[in-house]
Coordinates of C-alpha atoms and ligand atoms in Angstrom, one line a residue:
M1 CA 16.8 5.3 26.4
K2 CA 16.7 1.8 24.9
N3 CA 14.9 0.5 28.0
S4 CA 12.1 2.9 27.5
F5 CA 11.0 1.0 24.4
Y6 CA 11.3 -2.5 25.9
K7 CA 8.2 -4.6 24.9
R8 CA 6.2 -1.6 24.0
S9 CA 3.8 -1.4 21.1
F10 CA 4.3 1.2 18.4
L11 CA 0.7 2.3 17.6
T12 CA 1.0 6.0 17.0
L13 CA 3.6 8.7 17.6
K14 CA 1.3 10.1 20.2
D15 CA 2.6 7.4 22.6
F16 CA 6.3 8.5 22.4
S17 CA 8.2 11.5 23.7
K18 CA 10.2 13.8 21.5
E19 CA 13.5 12.3 22.9
E20 CA 12.2 8.7 22.0
I21 CA 11.3 9.7 18.4
L22 CA 14.6 11.4 17.9
Y23 CA 16.4 8.4 19.3
L24 CA 14.7 6.1 16.8
I25 CA 15.6 8.4 13.9
D26 CA 19.3 8.4 15.0
L27 CA 19.2 4.7 15.5
S28 CA 17.8 4.3 11.9
I29 CA 20.6 6.5 10.5
R30 CA 23.2 4.3 12.4
L31 CA 21.5 1.1 11.1
K32 CA 21.6 2.4 7.5
K33 CA 25.3 3.1 7.9
E34 CA 25.9 -0.4 9.3
K35 CA 24.1 -1.9 6.3
I36 CA 26.2 0.1 3.8
E37 CA 29.3 -1.0 5.7
K38 CA 28.0 -4.7 5.7
I39 CA 28.1 -4.8 9.5
Y40 CA 25.5 -7.3 10.8
K41 CA 24.8 -7.4 14.5
Y42 CA 21.7 -9.8 14.5
R43 CA 19.9 -7.8 17.2
L44 CA 16.7 -9.8 16.5
K45 CA 18.4 -13.3 16.4
N46 CA 15.9 -16.1 17.0
K47 CA 12.9 -13.8 17.0
N48 CA 9.7 -14.5 15.1
I49 CA 7.7 -11.6 13.7
A50 CA 4.2 -11.9 12.2
L51 CA 3.4 -9.6 9.4
L52 CA -0.4 -9.5 9.5
F53 CA -1.7 -7.6 6.5
E54 CA -5.3 -6.9 5.6
K55 CA -4.4 -4.4 3.0
T56 CA -1.8 -4.6 0.2
S57 CA 1.7 -3.2 0.5
T58 CA 5.0 -2.9 -1.3
R59 CA 7.2 -0.8 1.0
T60 CA 6.0 -1.8 4.4
R61 CA 6.0 -5.5 3.7
C62 CA 9.4 -5.5 2.0
A63 CA 10.9 -3.2 4.6
A64 CA 9.8 -5.4 7.4
S65 CA 10.9 -8.7 5.7
V66 CA 14.4 -7.3 4.9
A67 CA 14.8 -5.7 8.3
C68 CA 14.0 -9.0 10.0
F69 CA 16.4 -11.0 7.7
D70 CA 19.2 -8.5 8.2
E71 CA 18.9 -8.7 12.0
G72 CA 18.5 -12.5 12.2
A73 CA 14.8 -12.8 12.7
H74 CA 12.2 -14.8 10.8
A75 CA 9.2 -12.9 9.3
E76 CA 6.0 -14.8 8.6
F77 CA 3.7 -13.1 6.1
L78 CA 0.0 -13.5 6.9
G79 CA -2.1 -12.0 4.2
K80 CA -5.9 -11.5 4.4
S81 CA -6.7 -14.7 2.5
D82 CA -4.1 -16.8 4.4
I83 CA -5.6 -16.8 7.9
Q84 CA -9.0 -17.0 9.7
L85 CA -8.9 -13.4 11.0
G86 CA -12.3 -11.7 10.6
K87 CA -13.8 -14.8 8.9
K88 CA -13.8 -17.8 11.2
E89 CA -12.0 -16.2 14.1
S90 CA -12.3 -13.0 16.1
V91 CA -9.4 -10.5 16.3
K92 CA -9.2 -11.2 20.0
D93 CA -8.6 -15.0 19.5
T94 CA -6.2 -14.5 16.6
A95 CA -4.2 -12.0 18.8
R96 CA -4.0 -14.6 21.7
V97 CA -2.8 -17.3 19.3
L98 CA -0.2 -15.1 17.5
G99 CA 1.0 -13.8 20.9
R100 CA 1.9 -17.3 22.0
M101 CA 4.1 -18.0 18.9
F102 CA 5.5 -14.7 17.8
D103 CA 7.7 -12.1 19.6
A104 CA 6.0 -9.1 17.8
I105 CA 3.3 -8.4 15.2
I106 CA 3.3 -5.9 12.5
F107 CA -0.2 -5.1 11.5
R108 CA -1.6 -3.3 8.4
G109 CA -5.3 -3.0 8.2
F110 CA -8.5 -1.0 8.1
K111 CA -9.8 -0.2 11.6
H112 CA -7.5 1.3 14.1
D113 CA -9.5 -0.6 16.8
T114 CA -8.3 -3.9 15.3
L115 CA -4.7 -2.8 16.0
L116 CA -5.7 -1.9 19.6
T117 CA -7.3 -5.3 20.1
L118 CA -4.3 -7.1 18.8
S119 CA -2.1 -5.1 21.1
E120 CA -4.2 -5.7 24.1
F121 CA -4.7 -9.4 23.7
S122 CA -1.5 -10.7 22.0
K123 CA 0.6 -9.4 24.9
V124 CA 3.5 -8.9 22.5
P125 CA 4.6 -5.6 20.9
V126 CA 2.4 -4.7 18.0
I127 CA 3.7 -2.3 15.4
N128 CA 1.3 -0.2 13.3
G129 CA 2.1 -0.8 9.6
L130 CA -0.9 1.5 8.6
T131 CA -4.5 1.7 9.6
D132 CA -7.2 4.0 8.2
D133 CA -6.2 6.5 10.9
Y134 CA -2.4 6.4 11.3
H135 CA 0.8 5.4 9.6
P136 CA 3.5 6.2 12.2
T137 CA 6.4 4.0 10.8
Q138 CA 6.1 6.1 7.6
V139 CA 6.5 9.3 9.4
L140 CA 9.6 8.1 11.1
A141 CA 11.1 7.4 7.7
D142 CA 10.0 10.9 6.5
F143 CA 11.7 12.5 9.5
M144 CA 14.8 10.5 8.8
T145 CA 14.9 11.6 5.2
I146 CA 14.5 15.2 6.3
K147 CA 17.3 14.9 8.8
E148 CA 19.6 13.3 6.2
R149 CA 18.9 16.2 3.8
F150 CA 18.9 19.2 6.1
N151 CA 21.1 17.8 8.9
R152 CA 18.6 19.0 11.4
L153 CA 15.1 18.5 12.7
D154 CA 14.4 21.9 14.0
N155 CA 13.4 25.1 12.1
I156 CA 11.8 22.9 9.4
K157 CA 8.4 23.6 7.9
I158 CA 6.3 20.9 6.2
A159 CA 3.4 21.8 3.9
F160 CA 1.0 18.9 3.3
L161 CA -1.3 19.4 0.4
G162 CA -4.3 17.1 -0.2
D163 CA -6.5 14.9 2.0
G164 CA -6.1 16.5 5.4
N165 CA -8.1 13.8 7.0
N166 CA -6.2 10.6 6.1
N167 CA -3.7 8.5 7.9
M168 CA -0.7 10.4 6.6
A169 CA -2.0 13.9 7.5
N170 CA -2.9 12.6 11.0
S171 CA 0.5 11.0 11.5
L172 CA 2.4 13.9 10.2
L173 CA 0.5 16.3 12.5
A174 CA 1.1 14.1 15.5
G175 CA 4.8 13.6 14.7
C176 CA 5.4 17.3 14.0
A177 CA 3.7 18.4 17.2
K178 CA 5.7 15.9 19.2
I179 CA 9.1 16.8 17.9
G180 CA 8.6 20.5 17.2
L181 CA 8.4 20.8 13.4
D182 CA 6.1 23.3 11.8
I183 CA 3.3 21.9 9.6
S184 CA 0.7 23.5 7.4
I185 CA -2.1 21.4 5.9
A186 CA -3.8 22.7 2.8
A187 CA -7.0 20.8 2.2
P188 CA -10.7 21.4 1.4
K189 CA -12.7 22.2 4.5
T190 CA -14.6 18.9 4.3
L191 CA -11.2 17.1 4.5
Y192 CA -9.7 18.9 7.5
P193 CA -8.3 16.8 10.3
T194 CA -10.9 16.0 13.0
K195 CA -11.6 18.5 15.8
D196 CA -10.4 15.8 18.3
L197 CA -7.0 15.5 16.6
I198 CA -6.6 19.3 16.3
N199 CA -7.4 19.7 20.0
Y200 CA -4.9 17.0 20.9
I201 CA -2.2 18.6 18.7
N202 CA -2.8 22.0 20.2
S203 CA -2.7 20.5 23.7
I204 CA 0.8 18.9 23.2
K205 CA 2.6 21.2 20.8
K206 CA 5.3 23.3 22.3
D207 CA 7.6 24.5 19.6
S208 CA 5.5 23.7 16.5
E209 CA 3.5 26.1 14.5
I210 CA 0.4 24.3 13.1
C211 CA -1.8 25.8 10.4
I212 CA -4.8 24.2 8.7
T213 CA -6.1 26.1 5.7
E214 CA -7.9 25.8 2.4
D215 CA -5.4 28.1 0.8
V216 CA -2.3 26.5 -0.9
N217 CA -0.5 29.8 -1.0
E218 CA -0.8 30.3 2.8
A219 CA 0.3 26.7 3.6
I220 CA 3.2 26.6 1.3
I221 CA 5.1 29.8 1.9
N222 CA 8.6 29.1 3.4
A223 CA 8.1 25.3 3.4
D224 CA 11.2 23.2 3.4
V225 CA 9.2 20.1 2.6
V226 CA 6.2 19.8 0.3
Y227 CA 4.4 16.5 1.0
T228 CA 1.4 14.9 -0.6
D229 CA -0.4 11.5 -0.6
V230 CA -2.9 9.8 -2.8
W231 CA -6.3 11.4 -2.9
L232 CA -8.1 8.1 -2.4
S233 CA -6.6 5.9 0.3
M234 CA -6.8 2.1 0.3
G235 CA -10.5 1.1 0.7
E236 CA -11.9 4.4 -0.7
E237 CA -11.4 3.8 -4.4
K238 CA -14.9 2.3 -4.8
S239 CA -16.7 4.6 -2.4
K240 CA -19.6 6.6 -3.9
F241 CA -17.9 9.8 -2.8
A242 CA -14.6 8.9 -4.6
E243 CA -15.3 11.1 -7.7
K244 CA -16.4 14.0 -5.6
K245 CA -13.3 13.8 -3.5
V246 CA -11.1 13.8 -6.5
Q247 CA -12.8 16.9 -7.9
L248 CA -12.4 18.7 -4.6
L249 CA -8.7 17.8 -4.4
K250 CA -7.7 18.9 -7.9
K251 CA -6.6 22.4 -6.8
Y252 CA -4.2 20.8 -4.3
R253 CA -2.1 19.0 -6.9
V254 CA 1.6 19.5 -6.5
N255 CA 3.2 20.9 -9.7
S256 CA 6.3 23.0 -10.4
D257 CA 4.5 26.3 -9.9
V258 CA 3.3 25.1 -6.5
M259 CA 6.9 24.1 -5.6
K260 CA 8.1 27.6 -6.5
L261 CA 5.5 29.2 -4.1
T262 CA 7.7 28.1 -1.2
G263 CA 10.1 30.8 -2.1
K264 CA 13.0 28.5 -1.4
S265 CA 15.2 26.6 -3.9
S266 CA 16.2 24.1 -1.2
T267 CA 12.7 22.7 -0.7
I268 CA 12.3 19.0 -1.1
F269 CA 9.3 16.9 -2.3
L270 CA 8.1 13.9 -0.3
H271 CA 5.4 11.3 -0.9
C272 CA 4.9 8.1 1.1
L273 CA 4.1 6.2 -2.1
P274 CA 2.4 4.6 -4.0
A275 CA 1.8 7.8 -6.1
S276 CA -0.3 8.7 -9.0
H277 CA 2.0 10.9 -11.0
E278 CA 2.0 9.6 -14.6
S279 CA -0.1 11.6 -17.0
E280 CA -2.3 8.7 -17.9
V281 CA -3.2 8.2 -14.3
H282 CA -6.5 9.7 -13.4
N283 CA -6.0 11.2 -10.0
L284 CA -2.6 12.7 -10.3
E285 CA -1.9 14.3 -6.9
V286 CA 1.6 15.3 -8.2
T287 CA 2.9 15.9 -11.7
D288 CA 5.5 13.7 -13.3
E289 CA 7.8 16.8 -13.5
V290 CA 7.9 17.3 -9.7
F291 CA 8.0 13.5 -8.9
E292 CA 11.0 13.0 -11.2
S293 CA 12.7 16.3 -10.3
E294 CA 15.9 16.7 -8.3
Q295 CA 13.8 18.0 -5.4
S296 CA 12.0 14.7 -5.1
L297 CA 13.5 12.4 -2.4
V298 CA 10.7 9.8 -2.6
F299 CA 12.9 6.8 -3.2
E300 CA 15.3 7.7 -0.4
Q301 CA 12.2 8.0 1.7
A302 CA 11.0 4.5 0.6
E303 CA 14.4 3.0 1.4
N304 CA 14.3 4.6 4.8
R305 CA 11.2 2.6 5.6
M306 CA 13.5 -0.4 6.0
H307 CA 16.0 1.3 8.3
T308 CA 13.3 2.8 10.5
I309 CA 11.2 -0.4 10.8
K310 CA 14.5 -2.2 11.7
A311 CA 15.2 0.5 14.4
I312 CA 11.7 0.1 15.9
L313 CA 11.9 -3.7 16.0
S314 CA 15.4 -3.5 17.5
A315 CA 14.3 -1.1 20.1
V316 CA 11.2 -3.0 21.3
I317 CA 12.4 -6.6 21.1
G318 CA 16.1 -6.6 20.1
E319 CA 19.4 -6.8 21.8
Y320 CA 21.1 -3.5 22.4
K321 CA 24.2 -3.6 20.3
Ligands
CP1 N1 4.2 3.9 2.0 C1 3.8 2.7 2.2 O1 3.3 2.4 3.3 O2 3.8 1.9 1.1 P1 3.1 0.5 1.0 O3 1.6 0.7 1.0 O4 3.6 0.0 -0.4 O5 3.5 -0.3 2.1
NVA2 N1 -3.1 7.2 2.6 C1 -2.6 6.1 1.9 C2 -1.2 5.8 2.4 C3 -0.5 4.7 1.6 C4 0.8 4.4 2.2 C5 -3.5 4.9 2.1 O1 -3.9 4.7 3.2 O2 -3.8 4.2 1.1

């Protein structure tokens, strides 16, 4: 299995098989255990990783930096005001320069096409640390968190409430269809996933039940995981449609009554973070009560970003140990 990752980019979960995704989750769980036991294997010794970030980040940046340090690599942070990308230099040229100096690139940015260009021209593995369209490393951490809690990744249903057309909804759909989890998305019709994505999901899903609905009750029944994300993703906050979008999404807010609609006391709450949950925050996709409840595993999920990014880097450019 390890060889199937060798020198591959990690752009979306669409590019990986069920077995490969499950392998990365199990490797992440093993790496977490090693870290707790203070076992250091330096799988990335002497590697250099560029962290090329057009958008801000807490988790992804810190997860990548700590993962690199733990495994013996050097991480170089390149923020949007640090380098020439998109100002004095094309993405294609930047990619060719970085590819001659670094062993891998983790990119966070706006256009998914920028990620694809980096991957094509750098000739080194490029890992998607979030684009407007997909956030696959997050979903790996989400699946790891689910496996840790339920000790399985089958017979699980996720209900995602909110913006059904953003990078998280897209990535959860792709990931669930790949590995056979059930997923229901409750969103306003205007924020449904694209037809292209739904067609793709339907063409690959084998064991997953997929439901896209406007109705929270329909989506949430029997859910083991209730998931939400910000209503305005990075870059949308100042859009002229922002206020309208927030109004549309208000009925998809996760509160304790919504959690009860699953009909299960074992249901967990997940959120990729950052979250608007405090009462003075305007958008409030989840109430403080749910966010701070025992059902909420959002900080386990955040920690798992580090173990999963470490697993991806180790699989694509690391030594097998
Ligand atoms: N979940 C996530 O990607 O968080 P950051 O934006 O802080 O990296
Ligand atoms: N949809 C959110 C995810 C943040 C991790 C955004 O793109 O801002």
